[in-house]
Amino acid sequence: MDKPLALKLAPNSLDEVLGQKHLIGKNKILTNLVNNKKIFSMILYGKPGIGKTSIANAMVRQLGVRFRFLNATINNKQDFDTVVAEAKMYDGMVLIMDEIHRLNKDKQDLLLPQLESGLITLIGLTTSNPYHSINPAIRSRCQLFELLPLDNADIIEGLHRACKTEYLKGIDIDEDSINYIANISGNDLRYAYNLLEVAYYSVSNKKIRIKDVQAINNKPAFFHDKDGDGHYDVLSAFQKSIRGSDVDAALHYLGRLIESGDLESIYRRMSVICYEDIGLANPTLGPHVMAAIHASEILGLPEARIPLSEVVIELALSPKSNSACLAIDKVLDDISTGRCGSVPNHIKTTSPDYKYPHNYPNHFVPQQYLPDNLKNKKYYIPCETSKNELILKQIKEKLDKLKRE
């Protein structure tokens, strides 16, 4: 079988790697390691198609060291045993391991002593955040390097390089088509190479134009793993955009969540935003959010996008207040650190001294409700920029005045 173009174009040295200028280049760490003929155990992490495998392969080839490539999911314990035996035979081995975040306990137990002794030097590859997903014992024995997403210029440079190779002999592609492939690749170089190769073989005269690429795929690729960090990054950006009152950014991240089909995460996050970030500044939004969720459940996709977009616009443009959230957090902090105190005797269940507010004018009577050691504590501080909370502030001030009289 013929290897895919992306594999054929894999760099043989770090100089051929696209992007990652923070790690590769003059006086950059990975380049210096190779120049100094030294390699340490490391984990390379980042989104798909940005060069993790390419960098690992380029480093071992430049160093001229023995290496093996395993996948933590696919390869079994016997494969790992074979690598360890080979490492002992040659007094050392570099092991490039893909999907390292899926390494099970049996394989970890086999690998850890060899990492500790230096018999195996590990280069782990993962799309997950190693601080969350990789066993701490493995992580502590490795240097962690984050690979950054490629930009459009990197993808375009890679496509131009590909067009000059013998693998795409006679290709005729215009700049508009190159830019189009780069734009819909979602900063994934492997995806861009694959799309270019399919386009090359799908036309009869090797002449590629935008319509030819669109006939294959006109839908942008973007990284959004429901179970990985990419998903939580988008959810985080969604909430922070609403909190920051950036309606366009909020709609953008809503669109990405809709595209992933994950309505449940949208519902949960909107509900949190409604009470954490909007709060008492606009308490009417709670029912609006619930109504939008209900309508979305009835409609399903694609129509669910309409009520969701409406309520997200409302959330983003609404006044904001986190005073209720701050208030309960202060309460919980007091409780968790032992600052509670006893319930005052006059409001205990059987107390004869309790003053029933409805028996007094304005349904209010001054009396102490907080424990003695907290009786002057102020948990709720109204937000001065919220019209609704200014009303609550006035009510609170009036009640405080009655307490003092």
JSON list of N, CA, C and O in Angstrom, two decimals, residues 41-69:
[
{"chain": "A", "resi": 41, "resn": "SER", "atom": "N", "xyz": [13.89, 12.24, 28.52]},
{"chain": "A", "resi": 41, "resn": "SER", "atom": "CA", "xyz": [12.48, 11.83, 28.42]},
{"chain": "A", "resi": 41, "resn": "SER", "atom": "C", "xyz": [11.61, 13.07, 28.42]},
{"chain": "A", "resi": 41, "resn": "SER", "atom": "O", "xyz": [11.82, 14.00, 29.19]},
{"chain": "A", "resi": 42, "resn": "MET", "atom": "N", "xyz": [10.62, 13.07, 27.53]},
{"chain": "A", "resi": 42, "resn": "MET", "atom": "CA", "xyz": [9.76, 14.25, 27.38]},
{"chain": "A", "resi": 42, "resn": "MET", "atom": "C", "xyz": [8.38, 13.85, 26.92]},
{"chain": "A", "resi": 42, "resn": "MET", "atom": "O", "xyz": [8.17, 12.74, 26.41]},
{"chain": "A", "resi": 43, "resn": "ILE", "atom": "N", "xyz": [7.44, 14.75, 27.10]},
{"chain": "A", "resi": 43, "resn": "ILE", "atom": "CA", "xyz": [6.08, 14.57, 26.57]},
{"chain": "A", "resi": 43, "resn": "ILE", "atom": "C", "xyz": [5.77, 15.78, 25.71]},
{"chain": "A", "resi": 43, "resn": "ILE", "atom": "O", "xyz": [5.88, 16.93, 26.16]},
{"chain": "A", "resi": 44, "resn": "LEU", "atom": "N", "xyz": [5.39, 15.52, 24.48]},
{"chain": "A", "resi": 44, "resn": "LEU", "atom": "CA", "xyz": [4.97, 16.58, 23.56]},
{"chain": "A", "resi": 44, "resn": "LEU", "atom": "C", "xyz": [3.44, 16.54, 23.49]},
{"chain": "A", "resi": 44, "resn": "LEU", "atom": "O", "xyz": [2.87, 15.50, 23.17]},
{"chain": "A", "resi": 45, "resn": "TYR", "atom": "N", "xyz": [2.79, 17.65, 23.80]},
{"chain": "A", "resi": 45, "resn": "TYR", "atom": "CA", "xyz": [1.33, 17.63, 23.79]},
{"chain": "A", "resi": 45, "resn": "TYR", "atom": "C", "xyz": [0.77, 18.82, 23.02]},
{"chain": "A", "resi": 45, "resn": "TYR", "atom": "O", "xyz": [1.38, 19.89, 22.97]},
{"chain": "A", "resi": 46, "resn": "GLY", "atom": "N", "xyz": [-0.37, 18.60, 22.41]},
{"chain": "A", "resi": 46, "resn": "GLY", "atom": "CA", "xyz": [-1.01, 19.65, 21.62]},
{"chain": "A", "resi": 46, "resn": "GLY", "atom": "C", "xyz": [-2.05, 19.04, 20.69]},
{"chain": "A", "resi": 46, "resn": "GLY", "atom": "O", "xyz": [-2.24, 17.82, 20.65]},
{"chain": "A", "resi": 47, "resn": "LYS", "atom": "N", "xyz": [-2.71, 19.88, 19.93]},
{"chain": "A", "resi": 47, "resn": "LYS", "atom": "CA", "xyz": [-3.79, 19.44, 19.06]},
{"chain": "A", "resi": 47, "resn": "LYS", "atom": "C", "xyz": [-3.30, 18.53, 17.94]},
{"chain": "A", "resi": 47, "resn": "LYS", "atom": "O", "xyz": [-2.09, 18.50, 17.64]},
{"chain": "A", "resi": 48, "resn": "PRO", "atom": "N", "xyz": [-4.20, 17.78, 17.31]},
{"chain": "A", "resi": 48, "resn": "PRO", "atom": "CA", "xyz": [-3.79, 16.89, 16.21]},
{"chain": "A", "resi": 48, "resn": "PRO", "atom": "C", "xyz": [-3.23, 17.67, 15.03]},
{"chain": "A", "resi": 48, "resn": "PRO", "atom": "O", "xyz": [-3.63, 18.81, 14.76]},
{"chain": "A", "resi": 49, "resn": "GLY", "atom": "N", "xyz": [-2.29, 17.04, 14.32]},
{"chain": "A", "resi": 49, "resn": "GLY", "atom": "CA", "xyz": [-1.81, 17.58, 13.06]},
{"chain": "A", "resi": 49, "resn": "GLY", "atom": "C", "xyz": [-0.90, 18.78, 13.17]},
{"chain": "A", "resi": 49, "resn": "GLY", "atom": "O", "xyz": [-0.75, 19.54, 12.22]},
{"chain": "A", "resi": 50, "resn": "ILE", "atom": "N", "xyz": [-0.24, 18.97, 14.34]},
{"chain": "A", "resi": 50, "resn": "ILE", "atom": "CA", "xyz": [0.63, 20.14, 14.49]},
{"chain": "A", "resi": 50, "resn": "ILE", "atom": "C", "xyz": [2.10, 19.76, 14.62]},
{"chain": "A", "resi": 50, "resn": "ILE", "atom": "O", "xyz": [2.94, 20.63, 14.83]},
{"chain": "A", "resi": 51, "resn": "GLY", "atom": "N", "xyz": [2.41, 18.45, 14.53]},
{"chain": "A", "resi": 51, "resn": "GLY", "atom": "CA", "xyz": [3.82, 18.07, 14.42]},
{"chain": "A", "resi": 51, "resn": "GLY", "atom": "C", "xyz": [4.43, 17.29, 15.56]},
{"chain": "A", "resi": 51, "resn": "GLY", "atom": "O", "xyz": [5.65, 17.16, 15.63]},
{"chain": "A", "resi": 52, "resn": "LYS", "atom": "N", "xyz": [3.62, 16.70, 16.44]},
{"chain": "A", "resi": 52, "resn": "LYS", "atom": "CA", "xyz": [4.20, 15.96, 17.57]},
{"chain": "A", "resi": 52, "resn": "LYS", "atom": "C", "xyz": [5.03, 14.77, 17.09]},
{"chain": "A", "resi": 52, "resn": "LYS", "atom": "O", "xyz": [6.19, 14.61, 17.47]},
{"chain": "A", "resi": 53, "resn": "THR", "atom": "N", "xyz": [4.43, 13.94, 16.24]},
{"chain": "A", "resi": 53, "resn": "THR", "atom": "CA", "xyz": [5.14, 12.76, 15.73]},
{"chain": "A", "resi": 53, "resn": "THR", "atom": "C", "xyz": [6.32, 13.18, 14.85]},
{"chain": "A", "resi": 53, "resn": "THR", "atom": "O", "xyz": [7.40, 12.58, 14.92]},
{"chain": "A", "resi": 54, "resn": "SER", "atom": "N", "xyz": [6.11, 14.22, 14.06]},
{"chain": "A", "resi": 54, "resn": "SER", "atom": "CA", "xyz": [7.18, 14.70, 13.16]},
{"chain": "A", "resi": 54, "resn": "SER", "atom": "C", "xyz": [8.40, 15.15, 13.96]},
{"chain": "A", "resi": 54, "resn": "SER", "atom": "O", "xyz": [9.54, 14.83, 13.59]},
{"chain": "A", "resi": 55, "resn": "ILE", "atom": "N", "xyz": [8.17, 15.88, 15.04]},
{"chain": "A", "resi": 55, "resn": "ILE", "atom": "CA", "xyz": [9.28, 16.36, 15.86]},
{"chain": "A", "resi": 55, "resn": "ILE", "atom": "C", "xyz": [10.01, 15.21, 16.51]},
{"chain": "A", "resi": 55, "resn": "ILE", "atom": "O", "xyz": [11.25, 15.15, 16.53]},
{"chain": "A", "resi": 56, "resn": "ALA", "atom": "N", "xyz": [9.25, 14.26, 17.05]},
{"chain": "A", "resi": 56, "resn": "ALA", "atom": "CA", "xyz": [9.87, 13.09, 17.70]},
{"chain": "A", "resi": 56, "resn": "ALA", "atom": "C", "xyz": [10.74, 12.32, 16.71]},
{"chain": "A", "resi": 56, "resn": "ALA", "atom": "O", "xyz": [11.90, 11.97, 16.99]},
{"chain": "A", "resi": 57, "resn": "ASN", "atom": "N", "xyz": [10.20, 12.04, 15.52]},
{"chain": "A", "resi": 57, "resn": "ASN", "atom": "CA", "xyz": [10.95, 11.31, 14.50]},
{"chain": "A", "resi": 57, "resn": "ASN", "atom": "C", "xyz": [12.16, 12.09, 14.02]},
{"chain": "A", "resi": 57, "resn": "ASN", "atom": "O", "xyz": [13.24, 11.52, 13.81]},
{"chain": "A", "resi": 58, "resn": "ALA", "atom": "N", "xyz": [12.00, 13.40, 13.83]},
{"chain": "A", "resi": 58, "resn": "ALA", "atom": "CA", "xyz": [13.12, 14.22, 13.37]},
{"chain": "A", "resi": 58, "resn": "ALA", "atom": "C", "xyz": [14.26, 14.22, 14.37]},
{"chain": "A", "resi": 58, "resn": "ALA", "atom": "O", "xyz": [15.45, 14.13, 14.01]},
{"chain": "A", "resi": 59, "resn": "MET", "atom": "N", "xyz": [13.92, 14.28, 15.65]},
{"chain": "A", "resi": 59, "resn": "MET", "atom": "CA", "xyz": [14.97, 14.31, 16.68]},
{"chain": "A", "resi": 59, "resn": "MET", "atom": "C", "xyz": [15.76, 13.02, 16.71]},
{"chain": "A", "resi": 59, "resn": "MET", "atom": "O", "xyz": [17.00, 13.04, 16.73]},
{"chain": "A", "resi": 60, "resn": "VAL", "atom": "N", "xyz": [15.08, 11.87, 16.70]},
{"chain": "A", "resi": 60, "resn": "VAL", "atom": "CA", "xyz": [15.82, 10.60, 16.80]},
{"chain": "A", "resi": 60, "resn": "VAL", "atom": "C", "xyz": [16.63, 10.33, 15.52]},
{"chain": "A", "resi": 60, "resn": "VAL", "atom": "O", "xyz": [17.71, 9.74, 15.58]},
{"chain": "A", "resi": 61, "resn": "ARG", "atom": "N", "xyz": [16.12, 10.80, 14.38]},
{"chain": "A", "resi": 61, "resn": "ARG", "atom": "CA", "xyz": [16.87, 10.61, 13.14]},
{"chain": "A", "resi": 61, "resn": "ARG", "atom": "C", "xyz": [18.12, 11.48, 13.13]},
{"chain": "A", "resi": 61, "resn": "ARG", "atom": "O", "xyz": [19.20, 11.03, 12.72]},
{"chain": "A", "resi": 62, "resn": "GLN", "atom": "N", "xyz": [17.99, 12.73, 13.56]},
{"chain": "A", "resi": 62, "resn": "GLN", "atom": "CA", "xyz": [19.15, 13.60, 13.61]},
{"chain": "A", "resi": 62, "resn": "GLN", "atom": "C", "xyz": [20.20, 13.10, 14.60]},
{"chain": "A", "resi": 62, "resn": "GLN", "atom": "O", "xyz": [21.41, 13.19, 14.34]},
{"chain": "A", "resi": 63, "resn": "LEU", "atom": "N", "xyz": [19.73, 12.57, 15.71]},
{"chain": "A", "resi": 63, "resn": "LEU", "atom": "CA", "xyz": [20.66, 12.06, 16.73]},
{"chain": "A", "resi": 63, "resn": "LEU", "atom": "C", "xyz": [21.25, 10.71, 16.35]},
{"chain": "A", "resi": 63, "resn": "LEU", "atom": "O", "xyz": [22.27, 10.29, 16.90]},
{"chain": "A", "resi": 64, "resn": "GLY", "atom": "N", "xyz": [20.59, 10.01, 15.44]},
{"chain": "A", "resi": 64, "resn": "GLY", "atom": "CA", "xyz": [21.08, 8.70, 15.01]},
{"chain": "A", "resi": 64, "resn": "GLY", "atom": "C", "xyz": [20.98, 7.64, 16.09]},
{"chain": "A", "resi": 64, "resn": "GLY", "atom": "O", "xyz": [21.80, 6.72, 16.15]},
{"chain": "A", "resi": 65, "resn": "VAL", "atom": "N", "xyz": [19.97, 7.74, 16.97]},
{"chain": "A", "resi": 65, "resn": "VAL", "atom": "CA", "xyz": [19.82, 6.79, 18.07]},
{"chain": "A", "resi": 65, "resn": "VAL", "atom": "C", "xyz": [18.82, 5.69, 17.69]},
{"chain": "A", "resi": 65, "resn": "VAL", "atom": "O", "xyz": [17.99, 5.86, 16.80]},
{"chain": "A", "resi": 66, "resn": "ARG", "atom": "N", "xyz": [18.95, 4.56, 18.38]},
{"chain": "A", "resi": 66, "resn": "ARG", "atom": "CA", "xyz": [17.98, 3.48, 18.17]},
{"chain": "A", "resi": 66, "resn": "ARG", "atom": "C", "xyz": [16.65, 3.89, 18.79]},
{"chain": "A", "resi": 66, "resn": "ARG", "atom": "O", "xyz": [16.61, 4.43, 19.90]},
{"chain": "A", "resi": 67, "resn": "PHE", "atom": "N", "xyz": [15.55, 3.60, 18.09]},
{"chain": "A", "resi": 67, "resn": "PHE", "atom": "CA", "xyz": [14.24, 3.97, 18.63]},
{"chain": "A", "resi": 67, "resn": "PHE", "atom": "C", "xyz": [13.19, 2.98, 18.14]},
{"chain": "A", "resi": 67, "resn": "PHE", "atom": "O", "xyz": [13.36, 2.29, 17.14]},
{"chain": "A", "resi": 68, "resn": "ARG", "atom": "N", "xyz": [12.13, 2.93, 18.89]},
{"chain": "A", "resi": 68, "resn": "ARG", "atom": "CA", "xyz": [10.95, 2.15, 18.50]},
{"chain": "A", "resi": 68, "resn": "ARG", "atom": "C", "xyz": [9.72, 3.03, 18.71]},
{"chain": "A", "resi": 68, "resn": "ARG", "atom": "O", "xyz": [9.72, 3.91, 19.57]},
{"chain": "A", "resi": 69, "resn": "PHE", "atom": "N", "xyz": [8.67, 2.75, 17.94]},
{"chain": "A", "resi": 69, "resn": "PHE", "atom": "CA", "xyz": [7.43, 3.53, 18.01]},
{"chain": "A", "resi": 69, "resn": "PHE", "atom": "C", "xyz": [6.32, 2.60, 18.48]},
{"chain": "A", "resi": 69, "resn": "PHE", "atom": "O", "xyz": [6.07, 1.56, 17.85]}
]
